[in-house]
Each structure stands twice: as C-alpha cells, then as structure tokens.
Short mmCIF file of C-alpha atoms in Angstrom, two decimals:
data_model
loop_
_atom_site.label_atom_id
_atom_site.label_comp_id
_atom_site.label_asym_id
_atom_site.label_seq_id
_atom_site.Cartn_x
_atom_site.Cartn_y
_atom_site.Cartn_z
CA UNK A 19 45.95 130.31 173.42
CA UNK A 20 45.67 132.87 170.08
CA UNK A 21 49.00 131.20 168.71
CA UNK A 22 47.45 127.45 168.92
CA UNK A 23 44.46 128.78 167.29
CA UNK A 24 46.11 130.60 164.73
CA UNK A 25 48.13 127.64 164.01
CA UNK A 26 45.42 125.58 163.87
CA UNK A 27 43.38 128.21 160.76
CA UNK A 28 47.05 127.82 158.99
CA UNK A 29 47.28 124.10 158.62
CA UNK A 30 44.98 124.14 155.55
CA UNK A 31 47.29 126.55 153.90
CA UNK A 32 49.89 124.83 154.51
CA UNK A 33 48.32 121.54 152.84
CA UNK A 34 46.94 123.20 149.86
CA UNK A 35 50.37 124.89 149.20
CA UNK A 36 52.40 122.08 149.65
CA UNK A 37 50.44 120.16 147.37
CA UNK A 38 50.77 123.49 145.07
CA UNK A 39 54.37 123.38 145.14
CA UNK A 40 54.45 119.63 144.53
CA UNK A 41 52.60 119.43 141.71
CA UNK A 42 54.60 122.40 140.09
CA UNK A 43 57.99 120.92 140.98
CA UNK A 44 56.91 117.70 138.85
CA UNK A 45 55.25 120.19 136.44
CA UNK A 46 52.18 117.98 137.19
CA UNK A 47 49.98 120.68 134.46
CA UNK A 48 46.78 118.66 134.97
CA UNK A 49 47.20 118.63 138.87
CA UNK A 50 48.51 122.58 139.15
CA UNK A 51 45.42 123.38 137.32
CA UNK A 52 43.29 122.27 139.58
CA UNK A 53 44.50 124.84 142.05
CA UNK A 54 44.07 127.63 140.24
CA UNK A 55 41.33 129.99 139.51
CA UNK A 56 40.61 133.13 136.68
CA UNK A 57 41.95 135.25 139.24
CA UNK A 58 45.24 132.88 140.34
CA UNK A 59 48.72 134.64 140.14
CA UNK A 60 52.04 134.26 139.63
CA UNK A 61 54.48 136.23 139.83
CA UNK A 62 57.91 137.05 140.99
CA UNK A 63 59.24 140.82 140.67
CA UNK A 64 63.08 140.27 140.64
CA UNK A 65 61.43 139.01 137.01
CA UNK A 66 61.12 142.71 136.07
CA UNK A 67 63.14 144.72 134.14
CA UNK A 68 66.14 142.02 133.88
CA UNK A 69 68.39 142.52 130.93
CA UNK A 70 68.50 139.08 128.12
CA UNK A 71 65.44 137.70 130.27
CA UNK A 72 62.25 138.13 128.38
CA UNK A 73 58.48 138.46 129.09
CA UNK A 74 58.10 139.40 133.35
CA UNK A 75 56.73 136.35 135.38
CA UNK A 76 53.19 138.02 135.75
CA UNK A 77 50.45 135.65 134.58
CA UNK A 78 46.56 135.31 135.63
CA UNK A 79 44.45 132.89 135.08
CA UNK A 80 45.29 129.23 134.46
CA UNK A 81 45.70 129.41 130.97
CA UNK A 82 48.56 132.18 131.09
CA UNK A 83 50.16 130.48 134.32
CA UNK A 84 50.82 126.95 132.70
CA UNK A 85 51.57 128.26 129.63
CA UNK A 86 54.04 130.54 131.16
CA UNK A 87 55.71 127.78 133.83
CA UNK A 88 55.35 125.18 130.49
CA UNK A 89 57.35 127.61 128.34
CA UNK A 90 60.59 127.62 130.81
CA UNK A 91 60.69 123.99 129.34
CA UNK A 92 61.83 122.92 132.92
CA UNK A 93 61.79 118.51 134.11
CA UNK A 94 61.11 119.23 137.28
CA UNK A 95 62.36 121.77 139.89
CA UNK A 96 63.21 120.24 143.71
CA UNK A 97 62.73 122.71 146.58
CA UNK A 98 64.68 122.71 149.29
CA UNK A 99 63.49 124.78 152.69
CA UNK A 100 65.82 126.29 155.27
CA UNK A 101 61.98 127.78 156.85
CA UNK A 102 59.20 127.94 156.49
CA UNK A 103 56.51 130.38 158.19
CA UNK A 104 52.68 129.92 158.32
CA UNK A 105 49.77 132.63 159.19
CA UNK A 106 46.28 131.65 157.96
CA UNK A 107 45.94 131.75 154.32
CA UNK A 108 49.80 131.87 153.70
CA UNK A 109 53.40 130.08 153.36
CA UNK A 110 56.50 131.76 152.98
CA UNK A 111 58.73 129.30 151.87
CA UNK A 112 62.72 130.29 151.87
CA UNK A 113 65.77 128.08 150.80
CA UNK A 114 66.98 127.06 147.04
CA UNK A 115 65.14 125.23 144.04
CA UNK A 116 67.14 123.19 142.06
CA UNK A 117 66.16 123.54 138.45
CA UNK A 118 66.14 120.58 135.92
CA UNK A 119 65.53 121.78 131.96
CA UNK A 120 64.48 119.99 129.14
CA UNK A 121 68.86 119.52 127.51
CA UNK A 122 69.36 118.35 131.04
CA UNK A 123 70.90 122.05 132.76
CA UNK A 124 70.32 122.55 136.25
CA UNK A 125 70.92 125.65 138.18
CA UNK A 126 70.18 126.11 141.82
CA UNK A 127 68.47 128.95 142.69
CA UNK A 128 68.10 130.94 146.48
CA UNK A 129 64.58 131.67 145.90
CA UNK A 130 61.92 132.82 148.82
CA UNK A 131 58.15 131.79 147.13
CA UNK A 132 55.06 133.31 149.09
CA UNK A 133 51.91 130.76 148.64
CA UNK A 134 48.76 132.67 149.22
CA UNK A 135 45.58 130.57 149.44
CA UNK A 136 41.91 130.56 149.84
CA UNK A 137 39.34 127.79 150.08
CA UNK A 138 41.90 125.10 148.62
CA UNK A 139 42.93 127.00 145.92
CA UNK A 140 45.78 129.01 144.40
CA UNK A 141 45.39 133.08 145.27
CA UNK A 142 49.01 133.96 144.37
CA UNK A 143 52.39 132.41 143.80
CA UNK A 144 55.07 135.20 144.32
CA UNK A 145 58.70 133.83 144.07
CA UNK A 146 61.52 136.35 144.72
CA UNK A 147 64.58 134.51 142.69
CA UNK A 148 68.07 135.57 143.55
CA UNK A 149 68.68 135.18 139.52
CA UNK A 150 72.08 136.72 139.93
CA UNK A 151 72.88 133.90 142.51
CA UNK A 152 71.64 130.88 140.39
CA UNK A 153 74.85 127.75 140.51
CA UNK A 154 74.76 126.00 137.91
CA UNK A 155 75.40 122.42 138.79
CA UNK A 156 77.56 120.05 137.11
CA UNK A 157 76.62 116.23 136.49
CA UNK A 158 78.98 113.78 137.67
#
C-alpha cells in the first residue's frame, strides 16, 4: 500500500512540472513566472566550465531565470520523454529537446531535466544537457 500512497503525494508534482515544462517549451515568460519564486533555480552543471559557451546556467530568482532562458533567443523547445520517474515533490524527466532559435536552427539535444517542486511552484530546474551530443537538424 506505501507505493499507491506515494504515488498518490507525487501526482501534484507531476502537474505543476508539466505545466512548468510547458510553459518554458513555448517560452510562455508571463506563465513560467508564475511558477517561480526569489528562491527558484535553474541550473544545469554540464553548463560549467564549457569552452566558447559563456555565462553557467545558474540563475535565482525570476528575474535572473527569464532573463537567462530569454537570452538563448530560443522559439520554442519540444521535449520528448523516453521516462519519466515521480517521488513526491519531484520529476526526472529523460529523453531529447528539440531546440528551435530565433534564425530558425534547431538542434536536438539528449537532455535529463530534474523538476523539483513545492506547493505549486518552481524549487529547482536542473537539466543535465549532453551538449557534446546536440544534432543539429536540417529543414526539409
């Protein structure tokens, strides 16, 4: 019976993350705020240290993580899962996000992104990016 419960605590996640992830995939600004707090993070460590890349994805606060996601000058970005795991309060999310900028590039990246939530809003986004395994995809 502790796995239906526990399954049962992780549904909200789940919602609140999805709806997380959707609005940042249409770079929805005004809806992503609304999930995120002064203490909100995002991050993703393969980020760090990476030659040609600029500033580290670390940003708190909502002001420094929509100006930081705004700056990429991304369309929209369209995940797509292989899994997906749930515990209460968090969704690892693993699979590729194909990547639409502004001059009309996309790459596809292997990407595993970690939503951690509490009380409907954003705790932390942490996205480990295969960077070094980004396709870039041709138009027809």
């Amino acid at each position: 019976m502790a796995s239906i419960a526990g399954a049962q605590d992780a549904a909200p996640a789940r919602h609140t993350a999805d709806a997380w992830l959707a609005a940042y995939q249409a770079q929805d600004f005004e809806a992503a705020r609304e999930f995120l707090t002064d203490e909100s993070v995002f991050i993703d460590p393969t980020s760090f240290g990476r030659e040609n890349f600029g500033e580290p994805i670390n940003w708190t606060g909502p002001d420094a993580i929509i100006n930081g996601i705004s700056s990429w000058g991304l369309v929209n970005g369209e995940y797509r899962f292989d899994r997906v795991y749930e515990s209460p309060g968090r969704v690892i999310y693993d699979g590729n996000v194909l990547v639409t900028y502004g001059n009309g590039a996309q790459y596809d990246y292997p990407i595993i992104t970690i939503v951690t939530v509490s009380d409907g809003r954003l705790v932390e986004h942490r996205d480990y990016t295969d960077f070094d395994g980004a396709v870039r995809v041709e138009s027809n």
